[in-house]
């Protein structure tokens, strides 16, 4: 951006694109079976000709998110300098009163990521360098996920990921508890001792059930037990932590640092898993990861069912946070990734469980806006 003084750059437009796709195969968790998913891409234009892109987690009713962004957030951004990101976050937060959460914070996340993309382009630096890199050019990832199903189905899922060379694999577990415990043992035997396994329960259990599952996880050397209980039950997590040796992981259901603070600061959680497209974008997710680092809690970015912008923003954060453990890597092909930038599925881009961090300015990706138009929610 050679001919423009950065201080004079102004935002001239904010456009929210609601996108929907049919999943190539359903995602099955304890929470349900998903056949269709949506996101919102946020496009921010400046008078210097720079365009930034962000993504909001908006699995359902994406048009409602787009309306929220264009009617409540856009007017607060037009005419502003895109690099004053912290100030814009505060201003957007004040667009609505009440506790932080839900669509508002997810919408802010989409805008925030686009502002970081523009700021990186203005500085001619990738976002991970703006964040202060730690010399990491690739990020450890784990395969997500072995879907819940019959023994044979889950065996096949595991085999597929091991064939792709993943050294770390996540397994979805659900009810009944007895089946979950049996499959935890079965998959460990099938994977052998050198593969890192973890499970995600998507809030399937009551406390006593989670204690029982926890015993199976500990006996079989699983590295974490993700979202065993509903996220609101913080006391339940604290009790489970006292009765379960396997480390607990959660955070994809947190919208802001405030909501993660208690279970991180009392070290109930060993892994914090914010999703950058939900947890207020790069600005708030960075705060969460850095807060976690102060308590020796690891950062493990969640990106499930998202698009390439969420994945890329997560790679930049992962590359810059000293307490990174491993990032989620989706294994199926998704038009939200392949069509929007031409990127192959993460499972085919990773090598030995590592994904490279883009080195171009900002996010370092090139969006195909024609493809975005084709994915638009009807
Ligand atoms: Mg999860």
Short mmCIF file of C-alpha atoms and ligand atoms in Angstrom, two decimals:
data_model
loop_
_atom_site.label_atom_id
_atom_site.label_comp_id
_atom_site.label_asym_id
_atom_site.label_seq_id
_atom_site.Cartn_x
_atom_site.Cartn_y
_atom_site.Cartn_z
CA UNK A 1 0.00 0.00 0.00
CA UNK A 2 2.76 2.41 -1.06
CA UNK A 3 0.86 5.62 -1.89
CA UNK A 4 -1.48 5.87 1.09
CA UNK A 5 -0.76 6.99 4.64
CA UNK A 6 -2.05 4.21 6.91
CA UNK A 7 -3.52 6.75 9.32
CA UNK A 8 -5.80 8.08 6.57
CA UNK A 9 -7.31 4.76 5.45
CA UNK A 10 -11.06 4.54 6.02
CA UNK A 11 -13.60 1.72 5.93
CA UNK A 12 -16.08 2.36 3.11
CA UNK A 13 -18.20 -0.79 3.08
CA UNK A 14 -19.05 -3.87 5.17
CA UNK A 15 -20.81 -6.70 3.30
CA UNK A 16 -22.03 -9.89 5.00
CA UNK A 17 -22.38 -12.98 2.77
CA UNK A 18 -24.62 -15.75 4.22
CA UNK A 19 -23.41 -19.12 2.82
CA UNK A 20 -24.93 -22.59 3.08
CA UNK A 21 -23.73 -26.03 1.97
CA UNK A 22 -24.92 -29.61 2.17
CA UNK A 23 -22.24 -31.60 3.97
CA UNK A 24 -20.56 -34.27 1.81
CA UNK A 25 -21.48 -36.72 4.57
CA UNK A 26 -23.35 -36.04 7.81
CA UNK A 27 -21.52 -35.12 11.01
CA UNK A 28 -22.86 -37.26 13.86
CA UNK A 29 -22.25 -36.26 17.47
CA UNK A 30 -24.05 -36.85 20.76
CA UNK A 31 -25.92 -33.62 20.04
CA UNK A 32 -27.34 -34.62 16.68
CA UNK A 33 -26.88 -35.39 13.02
CA UNK A 34 -25.93 -32.47 10.78
CA UNK A 35 -26.52 -32.62 7.02
CA UNK A 36 -26.33 -28.91 6.20
CA UNK A 37 -24.29 -26.08 7.66
CA UNK A 38 -23.93 -22.33 7.17
CA UNK A 39 -21.37 -19.60 7.82
CA UNK A 40 -21.23 -15.87 7.13
CA UNK A 41 -18.27 -14.34 5.31
CA UNK A 42 -17.65 -10.69 6.10
CA UNK A 43 -16.07 -8.50 3.42
CA UNK A 44 -14.71 -5.12 4.50
CA UNK A 45 -13.62 -2.60 1.88
CA UNK A 46 -11.42 0.47 2.39
CA UNK A 47 -10.90 3.63 0.39
CA UNK A 48 -7.32 2.46 -0.24
CA UNK A 49 -8.67 -0.45 -2.28
CA UNK A 50 -7.78 -3.05 0.35
CA UNK A 51 -10.33 -5.74 1.09
CA UNK A 52 -10.40 -7.82 4.29
CA UNK A 53 -12.31 -11.03 4.84
CA UNK A 54 -13.65 -12.54 8.05
CA UNK A 55 -15.88 -15.44 9.02
CA UNK A 56 -18.64 -15.68 11.60
CA UNK A 57 -19.75 -19.03 13.01
CA UNK A 58 -23.40 -19.02 11.93
CA UNK A 59 -24.48 -22.63 11.58
CA UNK A 60 -28.17 -21.82 11.31
CA UNK A 61 -30.13 -18.81 9.99
CA UNK A 62 -27.10 -17.13 8.41
CA UNK A 63 -29.27 -14.41 6.88
CA UNK A 64 -30.14 -13.25 10.40
CA UNK A 65 -26.42 -12.85 11.14
CA UNK A 66 -25.90 -10.96 7.88
CA UNK A 67 -28.69 -8.58 8.79
CA UNK A 68 -27.23 -8.05 12.27
CA UNK A 69 -23.80 -7.24 10.80
CA UNK A 70 -25.13 -4.91 8.12
CA UNK A 71 -27.69 -3.06 10.24
CA UNK A 72 -26.10 -2.94 13.71
CA UNK A 73 -22.33 -3.20 13.19
CA UNK A 74 -21.65 -1.68 9.76
CA UNK A 75 -22.86 1.86 10.66
CA UNK A 76 -20.37 1.89 13.57
CA UNK A 77 -17.47 1.07 11.22
CA UNK A 78 -18.00 3.20 8.12
CA UNK A 79 -15.51 6.07 7.99
CA UNK A 80 -13.29 4.51 10.69
CA UNK A 81 -9.64 3.50 10.41
CA UNK A 82 -9.57 -0.33 10.15
CA UNK A 83 -6.47 -0.70 12.33
CA UNK A 84 -8.14 0.58 15.54
CA UNK A 85 -9.36 -2.98 16.13
CA UNK A 86 -9.60 -2.94 19.93
CA UNK A 87 -11.70 0.20 19.80
CA UNK A 88 -13.96 -1.25 17.11
CA UNK A 89 -14.46 -4.38 19.23
CA UNK A 90 -15.60 -2.29 22.19
CA UNK A 91 -17.89 -0.20 20.01
CA UNK A 92 -19.47 -3.28 18.44
CA UNK A 93 -19.90 -4.91 21.85
CA UNK A 94 -21.86 -1.86 22.93
CA UNK A 95 -24.17 -2.20 19.93
CA UNK A 96 -26.35 -4.41 22.11
CA UNK A 97 -26.76 -4.48 25.87
CA UNK A 98 -26.84 -7.55 28.10
CA UNK A 99 -24.41 -10.38 28.68
CA UNK A 100 -21.99 -11.19 25.88
CA UNK A 101 -22.88 -14.21 23.81
CA UNK A 102 -24.73 -15.70 20.91
CA UNK A 103 -25.10 -14.14 17.50
CA UNK A 104 -23.70 -10.77 18.52
CA UNK A 105 -20.29 -12.07 19.53
CA UNK A 106 -20.18 -14.44 16.55
CA UNK A 107 -21.01 -11.51 14.26
CA UNK A 108 -18.28 -9.41 15.90
CA UNK A 109 -15.88 -12.31 15.33
CA UNK A 110 -16.49 -12.12 11.57
CA UNK A 111 -15.84 -8.39 11.47
CA UNK A 112 -12.80 -8.61 13.76
CA UNK A 113 -11.05 -11.22 11.58
CA UNK A 114 -11.62 -9.03 8.49
CA UNK A 115 -10.09 -6.03 10.31
CA UNK A 116 -6.97 -8.09 11.17
CA UNK A 117 -6.75 -9.21 7.52
CA UNK A 118 -6.77 -5.58 6.35
CA UNK A 119 -4.30 -4.51 9.04
CA UNK A 120 -1.90 -7.27 7.99
CA UNK A 121 -2.21 -6.23 4.35
CA UNK A 122 -1.49 -2.61 5.29
CA UNK A 123 1.61 -3.69 7.22
CA UNK A 124 2.56 -6.21 4.51
CA UNK A 125 2.88 -8.85 7.25
CA UNK A 126 1.07 -12.13 7.93
CA UNK A 127 -1.20 -11.90 10.98
CA UNK A 128 0.92 -14.33 13.03
CA UNK A 129 3.82 -11.86 12.78
CA UNK A 130 1.56 -8.95 13.84
CA UNK A 131 0.63 -11.06 16.88
CA UNK A 132 4.31 -11.61 17.66
CA UNK A 133 5.28 -15.00 16.31
CA UNK A 134 7.13 -17.66 18.26
CA UNK A 135 9.09 -18.91 15.26
CA UNK A 136 6.46 -21.50 14.36
CA UNK A 137 5.90 -21.96 10.61
CA UNK A 138 3.69 -25.05 10.88
CA UNK A 139 1.04 -26.05 13.38
CA UNK A 140 0.41 -29.50 14.89
CA UNK A 141 -3.11 -30.69 14.05
CA UNK A 142 -5.34 -33.61 14.95
CA UNK A 143 -7.91 -35.42 12.79
CA UNK A 144 -11.49 -34.44 13.64
CA UNK A 145 -13.27 -36.66 14.06
CA UNK A 146 -14.15 -40.34 14.23
CA UNK A 147 -17.95 -39.94 14.13
CA UNK A 148 -20.17 -41.81 16.57
CA UNK A 149 -21.67 -45.01 15.16
CA UNK A 150 -21.34 -48.78 15.20
CA UNK A 151 -18.07 -50.49 16.14
CA UNK A 152 -17.31 -51.29 12.50
CA UNK A 153 -18.16 -47.78 11.35
CA UNK A 154 -15.89 -46.20 13.95
CA UNK A 155 -13.08 -48.66 13.11
CA UNK A 156 -13.32 -47.56 9.47
CA UNK A 157 -13.20 -43.89 10.40
CA UNK A 158 -10.09 -44.40 12.50
CA UNK A 159 -8.36 -46.40 9.76
CA UNK A 160 -9.04 -43.65 7.23
CA UNK A 161 -7.29 -41.04 9.38
CA UNK A 162 -4.36 -43.26 10.24
CA UNK A 163 -3.88 -43.97 6.53
CA UNK A 164 -3.63 -40.23 5.94
CA UNK A 165 -0.77 -40.12 8.42
CA UNK A 166 -2.41 -38.36 11.35
CA UNK A 167 -0.55 -39.03 14.62
CA UNK A 168 -3.46 -37.49 16.61
CA UNK A 169 -7.16 -38.38 16.26
CA UNK A 170 -10.33 -37.22 18.01
CA UNK A 171 -13.25 -39.58 18.63
CA UNK A 172 -16.89 -38.51 19.10
CA UNK A 173 -18.56 -40.35 21.96
CA UNK A 174 -22.17 -40.44 23.14
CA UNK A 175 -24.62 -42.64 25.03
CA UNK A 176 -25.03 -45.33 26.22
CA UNK A 177 -22.03 -45.03 28.53
CA UNK A 178 -21.29 -48.75 28.28
CA UNK A 179 -20.91 -48.49 24.49
CA UNK A 180 -18.72 -45.41 24.82
CA UNK A 181 -16.39 -47.16 27.29
CA UNK A 182 -16.16 -50.25 25.09
CA UNK A 183 -15.35 -48.23 21.97
CA UNK A 184 -12.75 -46.17 23.84
CA UNK A 185 -10.90 -49.40 24.58
CA UNK A 186 -11.50 -50.90 21.13
CA UNK A 187 -10.15 -47.85 19.27
CA UNK A 188 -7.10 -47.65 21.52
CA UNK A 189 -6.25 -51.26 20.69
CA UNK A 190 -6.79 -50.62 17.00
CA UNK A 191 -4.69 -47.43 16.94
CA UNK A 192 -1.84 -48.84 19.03
CA UNK A 193 0.01 -46.97 21.73
CA UNK A 194 1.80 -44.42 19.55
CA UNK A 195 -1.27 -42.57 18.29
CA UNK A 196 -2.55 -39.70 20.43
CA UNK A 197 -6.29 -40.16 20.99
CA UNK A 198 -8.81 -37.82 22.61
CA UNK A 199 -12.61 -37.82 22.86
CA UNK A 200 -15.36 -35.23 22.44
CA UNK A 201 -18.67 -35.89 24.21
CA UNK A 202 -20.51 -32.75 23.05
CA UNK A 203 -22.17 -32.50 26.52
CA UNK A 204 -23.51 -36.08 26.40
CA UNK A 205 -23.21 -36.92 30.07
CA UNK A 206 -24.41 -36.29 33.57
CA UNK A 207 -21.64 -36.04 36.15
CA UNK A 208 -21.67 -39.68 37.32
CA UNK A 209 -21.69 -40.92 33.73
CA UNK A 210 -18.74 -38.69 32.91
CA UNK A 211 -16.83 -40.11 35.89
CA UNK A 212 -17.37 -43.61 34.50
CA UNK A 213 -16.27 -42.63 30.99
CA UNK A 214 -13.28 -40.84 32.52
CA UNK A 215 -12.09 -44.13 34.04
CA UNK A 216 -12.11 -45.79 30.60
CA UNK A 217 -10.20 -42.84 29.12
CA UNK A 218 -7.54 -42.97 31.82
CA UNK A 219 -7.16 -46.74 31.51
CA UNK A 220 -6.62 -46.36 27.77
CA UNK A 221 -4.30 -43.35 27.79
CA UNK A 222 -6.51 -40.74 26.10
CA UNK A 223 -5.05 -37.23 26.24
CA UNK A 224 -8.24 -35.25 26.82
CA UNK A 225 -11.95 -35.48 27.62
CA UNK A 226 -13.71 -32.71 25.70
CA UNK A 227 -17.04 -31.17 26.78
CA UNK A 228 -18.22 -34.06 28.96
CA UNK A 229 -20.92 -31.84 30.54
CA UNK A 230 -23.02 -28.93 29.34
CA UNK A 231 -20.93 -25.77 29.33
CA UNK A 232 -23.06 -23.93 31.90
CA UNK A 233 -22.35 -26.56 34.57
CA UNK A 234 -19.07 -25.12 35.82
CA UNK A 235 -19.48 -26.71 39.25
CA UNK A 236 -19.96 -30.07 37.54
CA UNK A 237 -16.66 -29.60 35.67
CA UNK A 238 -14.92 -28.81 38.95
CA UNK A 239 -16.31 -31.94 40.59
CA UNK A 240 -15.42 -34.07 37.57
CA UNK A 241 -11.87 -32.72 37.59
CA UNK A 242 -11.47 -34.03 41.14
CA UNK A 243 -12.64 -37.51 40.07
CA UNK A 244 -11.14 -37.85 36.59
CA UNK A 245 -7.41 -38.22 35.97
CA UNK A 246 -7.70 -37.61 32.21
CA UNK A 247 -7.34 -33.86 31.52
CA UNK A 248 -10.51 -31.93 30.69
CA UNK A 249 -10.94 -29.76 27.59
CA UNK A 250 -13.62 -27.18 26.73
CA UNK A 251 -14.04 -23.68 25.38
CA UNK A 252 -15.75 -23.93 21.98
CA UNK A 253 -18.97 -22.90 23.76
CA UNK A 254 -17.37 -19.82 25.35
CA UNK A 255 -18.00 -16.50 23.66
CA UNK A 256 -15.59 -14.36 25.65
CA UNK A 257 -12.74 -14.58 28.12
CA UNK A 258 -15.17 -13.86 30.98
CA UNK A 259 -16.89 -17.18 30.28
CA UNK A 260 -13.63 -19.15 30.33
CA UNK A 261 -12.00 -17.39 33.26
CA UNK A 262 -13.24 -19.51 36.18
CA UNK A 263 -12.42 -22.98 34.84
CA UNK A 264 -9.05 -21.79 33.49
CA UNK A 265 -7.95 -19.90 36.60
CA UNK A 266 -8.81 -22.79 38.94
CA UNK A 267 -7.15 -25.18 36.48
CA UNK A 268 -10.19 -27.40 36.06
CA UNK A 269 -9.48 -27.32 32.34
CA UNK A 270 -6.13 -28.39 30.95
CA UNK A 271 -7.04 -27.37 27.39
CA UNK A 272 -8.93 -24.25 26.29
CA UNK A 273 -10.55 -24.57 22.85
CA UNK A 274 -12.06 -21.28 21.67
CA UNK A 275 -13.31 -21.04 18.08
CA UNK A 276 -12.05 -17.80 16.53
CA UNK A 277 -15.25 -17.43 14.48
CA UNK A 278 -17.36 -17.62 17.65
CA UNK A 279 -15.19 -16.24 20.45
CA UNK A 280 -15.08 -12.65 19.23
CA UNK A 281 -12.47 -13.09 16.50
CA UNK A 282 -8.69 -12.84 16.75
CA UNK A 283 -8.82 -10.04 19.34
CA UNK A 284 -10.81 -11.92 22.00
CA UNK A 285 -9.47 -15.40 21.21
CA UNK A 286 -5.93 -14.08 21.67
CA UNK A 287 -6.92 -12.73 25.10
CA UNK A 288 -8.34 -16.12 26.01
CA UNK A 289 -5.26 -18.03 24.85
CA UNK A 290 -2.91 -15.63 26.66
CA UNK A 291 -4.98 -15.80 29.85
CA UNK A 292 -4.82 -19.60 29.63
CA UNK A 293 -1.04 -19.45 29.20
CA UNK A 294 -0.74 -17.63 32.53
CA UNK A 295 -2.23 -20.74 34.20
CA UNK A 296 -0.28 -23.28 32.12
CA UNK A 297 -3.51 -24.24 30.37
CA UNK A 298 -2.92 -25.20 26.73
CA UNK A 299 -4.58 -23.57 23.73
CA UNK A 300 -6.18 -26.01 21.27
CA UNK A 301 -8.15 -24.11 18.57
CA UNK A 302 -11.62 -25.42 17.62
CA UNK A 303 -12.62 -25.05 13.95
CA UNK A 304 -15.32 -27.72 13.49
CA UNK A 305 -17.80 -27.20 10.61
CA UNK A 306 -16.18 -23.92 9.61
CA UNK A 307 -14.76 -22.40 6.45
CA UNK A 308 -11.27 -21.61 5.24
CA UNK A 309 -11.22 -18.14 6.83
CA UNK A 310 -11.83 -19.55 10.32
CA UNK A 311 -9.23 -22.24 9.71
CA UNK A 312 -6.66 -19.75 8.47
CA UNK A 313 -7.25 -17.23 11.28
CA UNK A 314 -6.83 -20.14 13.71
CA UNK A 315 -3.54 -21.12 12.07
CA UNK A 316 -2.21 -17.58 12.59
CA UNK A 317 -3.25 -17.58 16.25
CA UNK A 318 -1.87 -21.09 16.72
CA UNK A 319 1.42 -20.00 15.18
CA UNK A 320 1.76 -17.12 17.65
CA UNK A 321 0.55 -18.56 20.97
CA UNK A 322 3.29 -20.12 23.13
CA UNK A 323 0.84 -22.49 24.86
CA UNK A 324 -0.46 -24.10 21.65
CA UNK A 325 -1.07 -27.85 22.00
CA UNK A 326 -2.74 -28.90 18.71
CA UNK A 327 -5.37 -27.51 16.36
CA UNK A 328 -8.42 -29.30 15.05
CA UNK A 329 -8.19 -30.41 11.40
CA UNK A 330 -11.31 -31.33 9.49
CA UNK A 331 -10.99 -34.46 7.45
CA UNK A 332 -13.81 -34.08 4.92
CA UNK A 333 -13.86 -31.95 1.80
CA UNK A 334 -15.93 -28.77 2.25
CA UNK A 335 -16.92 -26.16 -0.38
CA UNK A 336 -16.45 -23.57 2.39
CA UNK A 337 -12.77 -24.34 1.97
CA UNK A 338 -12.26 -25.87 -1.47
CA UNK A 339 -14.55 -23.52 -3.41
CA UNK A 340 -13.73 -20.30 -1.57
CA UNK A 341 -9.94 -20.45 -1.99
CA UNK A 342 -9.29 -23.67 -3.88
CA UNK A 343 -7.69 -25.15 -0.76
CA UNK A 344 -7.69 -28.95 -0.51
CA UNK A 345 -9.19 -30.42 2.67
CA UNK A 346 -6.90 -30.00 5.68
CA UNK A 347 -6.47 -33.76 5.89
CA UNK A 348 -4.82 -33.73 2.44
CA UNK A 349 -2.71 -30.63 3.10
CA UNK A 350 -1.27 -31.78 6.42
CA UNK A 351 1.94 -33.77 6.49
CA UNK A 352 2.62 -36.03 9.47
CA UNK A 353 0.09 -34.02 11.48
CA UNK A 354 1.34 -30.51 10.65
CA UNK A 355 -0.30 -27.74 8.59
CA UNK A 356 1.83 -24.89 7.20
CA UNK A 357 0.99 -21.32 8.25
CA UNK A 358 0.29 -18.96 5.30
CA UNK A 359 3.04 -16.37 4.85
CA UNK A 360 1.27 -13.75 2.69
CA UNK A 361 0.07 -10.41 4.12
CA UNK A 362 -2.96 -10.54 6.44
CA UNK A 363 -4.61 -13.95 6.42
CA UNK A 364 -2.60 -14.78 3.29
CA UNK A 365 -5.53 -16.23 1.33
CA UNK A 366 -7.17 -15.23 -1.96
CA UNK A 367 -10.97 -15.41 -1.91
CA UNK A 368 -12.86 -16.39 -5.08
CA UNK A 369 -15.83 -14.03 -4.78
CA UNK A 370 -17.65 -15.77 -7.67
CA UNK A 371 -17.53 -19.00 -5.65
CA UNK A 372 -18.82 -17.09 -2.63
CA UNK A 373 -21.77 -15.89 -4.73
CA UNK A 374 -22.53 -19.47 -5.78
CA UNK A 375 -22.63 -20.64 -2.14
CA UNK A 376 -24.98 -17.87 -1.09
CA UNK A 377 -27.90 -19.02 1.08
CA UNK A 378 -31.08 -19.12 -0.99
MG1 LIG B 1 -16.03 -30.26 20.42
#
